[in-house]
CSV table of C-alpha atoms in Angstrom, one decimal:
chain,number,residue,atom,x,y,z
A,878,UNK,CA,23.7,29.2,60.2
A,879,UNK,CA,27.3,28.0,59.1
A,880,UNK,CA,27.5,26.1,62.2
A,881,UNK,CA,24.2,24.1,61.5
A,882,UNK,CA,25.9,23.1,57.8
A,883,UNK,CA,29.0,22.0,59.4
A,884,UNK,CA,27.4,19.8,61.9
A,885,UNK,CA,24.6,18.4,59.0
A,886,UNK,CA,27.6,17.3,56.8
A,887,UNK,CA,29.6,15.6,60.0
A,888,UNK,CA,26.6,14.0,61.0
A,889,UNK,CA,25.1,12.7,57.3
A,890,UNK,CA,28.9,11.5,56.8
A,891,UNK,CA,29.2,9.7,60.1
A,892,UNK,CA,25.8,8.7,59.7
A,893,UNK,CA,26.1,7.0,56.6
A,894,UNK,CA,29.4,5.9,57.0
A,895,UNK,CA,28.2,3.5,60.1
A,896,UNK,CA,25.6,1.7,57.9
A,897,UNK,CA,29.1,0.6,56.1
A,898,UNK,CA,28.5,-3.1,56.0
A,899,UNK,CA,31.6,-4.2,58.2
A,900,UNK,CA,31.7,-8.2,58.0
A,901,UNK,CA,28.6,-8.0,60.2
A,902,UNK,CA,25.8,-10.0,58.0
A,903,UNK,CA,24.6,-7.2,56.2
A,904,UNK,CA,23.4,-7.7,52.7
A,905,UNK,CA,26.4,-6.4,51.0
A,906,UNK,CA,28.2,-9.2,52.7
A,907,UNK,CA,25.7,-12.0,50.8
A,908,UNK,CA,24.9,-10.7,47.5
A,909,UNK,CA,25.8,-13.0,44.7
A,910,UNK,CA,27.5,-15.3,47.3
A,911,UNK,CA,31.0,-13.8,47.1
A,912,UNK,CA,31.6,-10.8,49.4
A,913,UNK,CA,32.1,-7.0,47.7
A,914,UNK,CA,35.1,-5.8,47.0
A,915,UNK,CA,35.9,-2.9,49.0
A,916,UNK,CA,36.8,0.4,46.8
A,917,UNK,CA,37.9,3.6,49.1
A,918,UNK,CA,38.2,5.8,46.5
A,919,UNK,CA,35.0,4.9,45.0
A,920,UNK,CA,33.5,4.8,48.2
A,921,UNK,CA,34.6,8.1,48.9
A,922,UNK,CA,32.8,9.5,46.0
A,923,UNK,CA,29.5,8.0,46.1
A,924,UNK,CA,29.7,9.4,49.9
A,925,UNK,CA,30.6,12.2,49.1
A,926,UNK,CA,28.0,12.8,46.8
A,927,UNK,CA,25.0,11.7,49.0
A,928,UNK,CA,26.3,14.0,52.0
A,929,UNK,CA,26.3,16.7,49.5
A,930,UNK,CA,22.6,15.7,47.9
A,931,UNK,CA,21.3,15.5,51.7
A,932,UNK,CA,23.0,18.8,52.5
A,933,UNK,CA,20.5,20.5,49.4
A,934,UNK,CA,17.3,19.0,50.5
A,935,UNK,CA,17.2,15.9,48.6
A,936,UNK,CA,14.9,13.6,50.7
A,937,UNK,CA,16.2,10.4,49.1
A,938,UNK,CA,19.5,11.0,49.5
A,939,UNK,CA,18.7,12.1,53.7
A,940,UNK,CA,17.1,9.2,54.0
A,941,UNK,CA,19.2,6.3,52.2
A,942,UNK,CA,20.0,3.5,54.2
A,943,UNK,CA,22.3,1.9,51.8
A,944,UNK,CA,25.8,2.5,50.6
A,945,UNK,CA,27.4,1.2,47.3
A,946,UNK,CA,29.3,-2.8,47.7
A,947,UNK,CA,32.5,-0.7,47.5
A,948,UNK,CA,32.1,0.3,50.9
A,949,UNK,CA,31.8,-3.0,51.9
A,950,UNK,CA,34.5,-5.0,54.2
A,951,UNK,CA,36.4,-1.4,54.8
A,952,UNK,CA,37.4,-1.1,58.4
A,953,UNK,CA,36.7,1.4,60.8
A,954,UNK,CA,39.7,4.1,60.7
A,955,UNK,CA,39.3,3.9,56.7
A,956,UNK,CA,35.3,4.7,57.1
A,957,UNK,CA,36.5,7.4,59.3
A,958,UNK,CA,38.7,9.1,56.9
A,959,UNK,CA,36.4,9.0,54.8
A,960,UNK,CA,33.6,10.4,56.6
A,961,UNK,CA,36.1,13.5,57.4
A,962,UNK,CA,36.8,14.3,53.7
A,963,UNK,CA,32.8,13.6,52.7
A,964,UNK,CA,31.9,16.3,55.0
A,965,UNK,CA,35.1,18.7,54.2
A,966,UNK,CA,34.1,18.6,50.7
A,967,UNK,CA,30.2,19.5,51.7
A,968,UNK,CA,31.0,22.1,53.7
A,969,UNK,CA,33.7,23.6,51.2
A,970,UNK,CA,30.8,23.5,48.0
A,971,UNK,CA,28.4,25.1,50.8
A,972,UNK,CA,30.7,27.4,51.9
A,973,UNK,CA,31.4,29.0,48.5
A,974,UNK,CA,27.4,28.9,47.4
A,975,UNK,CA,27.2,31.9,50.0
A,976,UNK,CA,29.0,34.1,47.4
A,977,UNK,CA,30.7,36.0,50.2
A,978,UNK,CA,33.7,38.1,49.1
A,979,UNK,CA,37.0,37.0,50.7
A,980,UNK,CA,38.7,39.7,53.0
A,981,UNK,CA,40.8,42.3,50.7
A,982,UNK,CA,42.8,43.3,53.4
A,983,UNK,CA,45.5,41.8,54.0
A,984,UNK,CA,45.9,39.7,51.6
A,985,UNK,CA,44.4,36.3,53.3
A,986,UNK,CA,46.4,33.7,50.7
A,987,UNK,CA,49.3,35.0,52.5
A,988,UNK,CA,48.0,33.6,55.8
A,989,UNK,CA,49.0,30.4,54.9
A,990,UNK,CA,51.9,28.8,54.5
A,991,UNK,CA,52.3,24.7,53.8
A,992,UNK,CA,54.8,23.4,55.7
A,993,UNK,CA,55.1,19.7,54.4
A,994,UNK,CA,53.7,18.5,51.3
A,995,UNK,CA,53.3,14.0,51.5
A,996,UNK,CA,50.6,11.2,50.7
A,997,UNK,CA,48.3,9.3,54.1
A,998,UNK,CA,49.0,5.6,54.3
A,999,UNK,CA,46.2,5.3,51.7
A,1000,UNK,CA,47.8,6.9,49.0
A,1001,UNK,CA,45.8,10.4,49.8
A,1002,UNK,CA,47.6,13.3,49.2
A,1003,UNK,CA,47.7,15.6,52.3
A,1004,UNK,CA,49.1,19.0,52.9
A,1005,UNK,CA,50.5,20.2,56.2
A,1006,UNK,CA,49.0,24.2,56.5
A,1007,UNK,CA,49.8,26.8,59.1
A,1008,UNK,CA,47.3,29.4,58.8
A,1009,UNK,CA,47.3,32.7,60.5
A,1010,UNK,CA,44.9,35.3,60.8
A,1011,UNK,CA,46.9,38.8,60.0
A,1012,UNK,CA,43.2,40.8,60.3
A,1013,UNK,CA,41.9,42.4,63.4
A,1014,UNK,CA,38.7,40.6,63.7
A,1015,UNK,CA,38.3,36.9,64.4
A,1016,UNK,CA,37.7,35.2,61.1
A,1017,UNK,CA,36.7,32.3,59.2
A,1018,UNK,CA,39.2,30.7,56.3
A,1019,UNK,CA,38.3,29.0,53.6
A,1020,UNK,CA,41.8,27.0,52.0
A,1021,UNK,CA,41.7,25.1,49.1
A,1022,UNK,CA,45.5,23.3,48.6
A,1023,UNK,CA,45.8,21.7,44.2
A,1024,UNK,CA,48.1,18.5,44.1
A,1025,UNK,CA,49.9,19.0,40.9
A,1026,UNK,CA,52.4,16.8,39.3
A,1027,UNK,CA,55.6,17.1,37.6
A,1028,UNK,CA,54.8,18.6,34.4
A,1029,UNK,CA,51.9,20.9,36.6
A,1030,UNK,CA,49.1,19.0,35.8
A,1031,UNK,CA,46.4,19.3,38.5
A,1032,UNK,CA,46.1,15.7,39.7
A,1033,UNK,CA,44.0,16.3,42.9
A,1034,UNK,CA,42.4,19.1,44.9
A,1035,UNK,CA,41.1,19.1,48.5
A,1036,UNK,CA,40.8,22.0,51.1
A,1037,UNK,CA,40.4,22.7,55.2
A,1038,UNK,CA,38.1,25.0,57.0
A,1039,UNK,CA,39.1,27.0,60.0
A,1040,UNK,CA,36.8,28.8,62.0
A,1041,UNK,CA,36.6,31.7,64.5
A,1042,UNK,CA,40.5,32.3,64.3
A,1043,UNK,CA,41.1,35.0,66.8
A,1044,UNK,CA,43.6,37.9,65.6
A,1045,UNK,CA,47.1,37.2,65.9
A,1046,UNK,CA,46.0,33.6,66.3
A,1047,UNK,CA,47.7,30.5,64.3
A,1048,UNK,CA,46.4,27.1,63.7
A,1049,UNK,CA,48.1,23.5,62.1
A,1050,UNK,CA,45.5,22.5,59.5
A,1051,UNK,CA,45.7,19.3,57.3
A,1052,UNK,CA,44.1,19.9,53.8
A,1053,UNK,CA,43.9,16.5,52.3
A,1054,UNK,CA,43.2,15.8,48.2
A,1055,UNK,CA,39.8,13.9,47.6
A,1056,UNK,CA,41.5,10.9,45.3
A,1057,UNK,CA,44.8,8.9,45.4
A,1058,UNK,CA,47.5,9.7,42.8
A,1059,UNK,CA,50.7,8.4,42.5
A,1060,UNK,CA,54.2,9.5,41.5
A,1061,UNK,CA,56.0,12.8,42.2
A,1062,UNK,CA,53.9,15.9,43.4
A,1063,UNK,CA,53.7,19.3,44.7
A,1064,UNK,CA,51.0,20.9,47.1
A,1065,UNK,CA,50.1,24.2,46.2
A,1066,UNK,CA,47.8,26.4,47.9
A,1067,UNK,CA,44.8,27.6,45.2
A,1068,UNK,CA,42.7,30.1,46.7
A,1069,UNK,CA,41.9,31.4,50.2
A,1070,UNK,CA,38.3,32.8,51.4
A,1071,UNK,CA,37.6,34.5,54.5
A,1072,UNK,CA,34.9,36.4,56.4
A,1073,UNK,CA,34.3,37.6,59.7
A,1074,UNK,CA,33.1,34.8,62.2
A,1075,UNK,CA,29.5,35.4,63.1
């Protein structure tokens, strides 16, 4: 069952993300004859959104063809970024509706450790995990990473999934914030769910 939500948020994000209009004639491209302004962030979050609407059964939001203008013009590695973090955050908010306790023994936040702490050429904050699975049994993790600033104000959240992590085994993760922010900031890992693969 997880492996059908993983591959229903990859594919809505993708999916939707490919109807981008891309300079190709599409009608973003001749509203109001001036072409859109392309916004990633707020692209990102009207993605986002829809993935998450399909995810839950909304038909309208399965089935929409169009995307925002602020998607409009962005290029092909920006779309794919984007389609990555759409269905990250899908499977993270579906992930934690299973109410499934996290593993009490050991203690699975200290499975991870972040190694490097920076922002993605588009301003994204990103944060560098190496996650190892300390249990017996090969697991799932769940690792959400807050982006604070100076004074400790949260200024951005974003998380990773790993999945069937054998015992013993390590893995390099990226967890990457959902919004640009700027200035100083630290990566902080928040909380850390994890079950038994299935």
């Amino acid at each position: 069952m997880r492996g059908f939500v993983v591959s229903a948020a990859v594919v809505a994000g993708v999916v939707m993300l490919s109807g981008c209009g891309g300079g190709d004639g599409g009608d973003d491209a001749k509203s109001g004859g001036s072409s859109a302004v392309a916004d990633t962030a707020a692209c990102e979050k009207a993605v986002t959104e829809q993935v998450k609407k399909s995810m839950g059964g909304d038909k309208a939001a399965r089935d929409a063809e169009e995307l925002p203008a602020s998607c409009a013009g962005l290029d092909e590695a920006t779309k794919e970024k984007i389609a990555e973090r759409a269905a990250g955050a899908a499977i993270a908010d579906a992930l934690g509706g299973d109410e499934k306790e996290s593993s009490q023994e050991p203690d699975a936040k200290a499975d991870v450790k972040i190694t490097a702490c920076s922002k993605d050429e588009f301003g994204y904050p990103v944060a560098k995990l190496e996650v190892v699975n300390s249990t017996d049994k090969t697991q799932d993790m769940n690792v959400q990473v807050s982006f604070n600033g100076a004074d400790g104000t949260r200024l951005a959240e974003g998380g990773t999934i790993v999945t069937a992590l054998e015992p013993g085994q390590k893995a390099k993760e990226d967890a990457m914030g959902l919004k640009e922010i700027s200035g100083k900031f630290t990566c902080k890992v928040g909380s850390v769910d994890r079950w038994e693969s299935q």
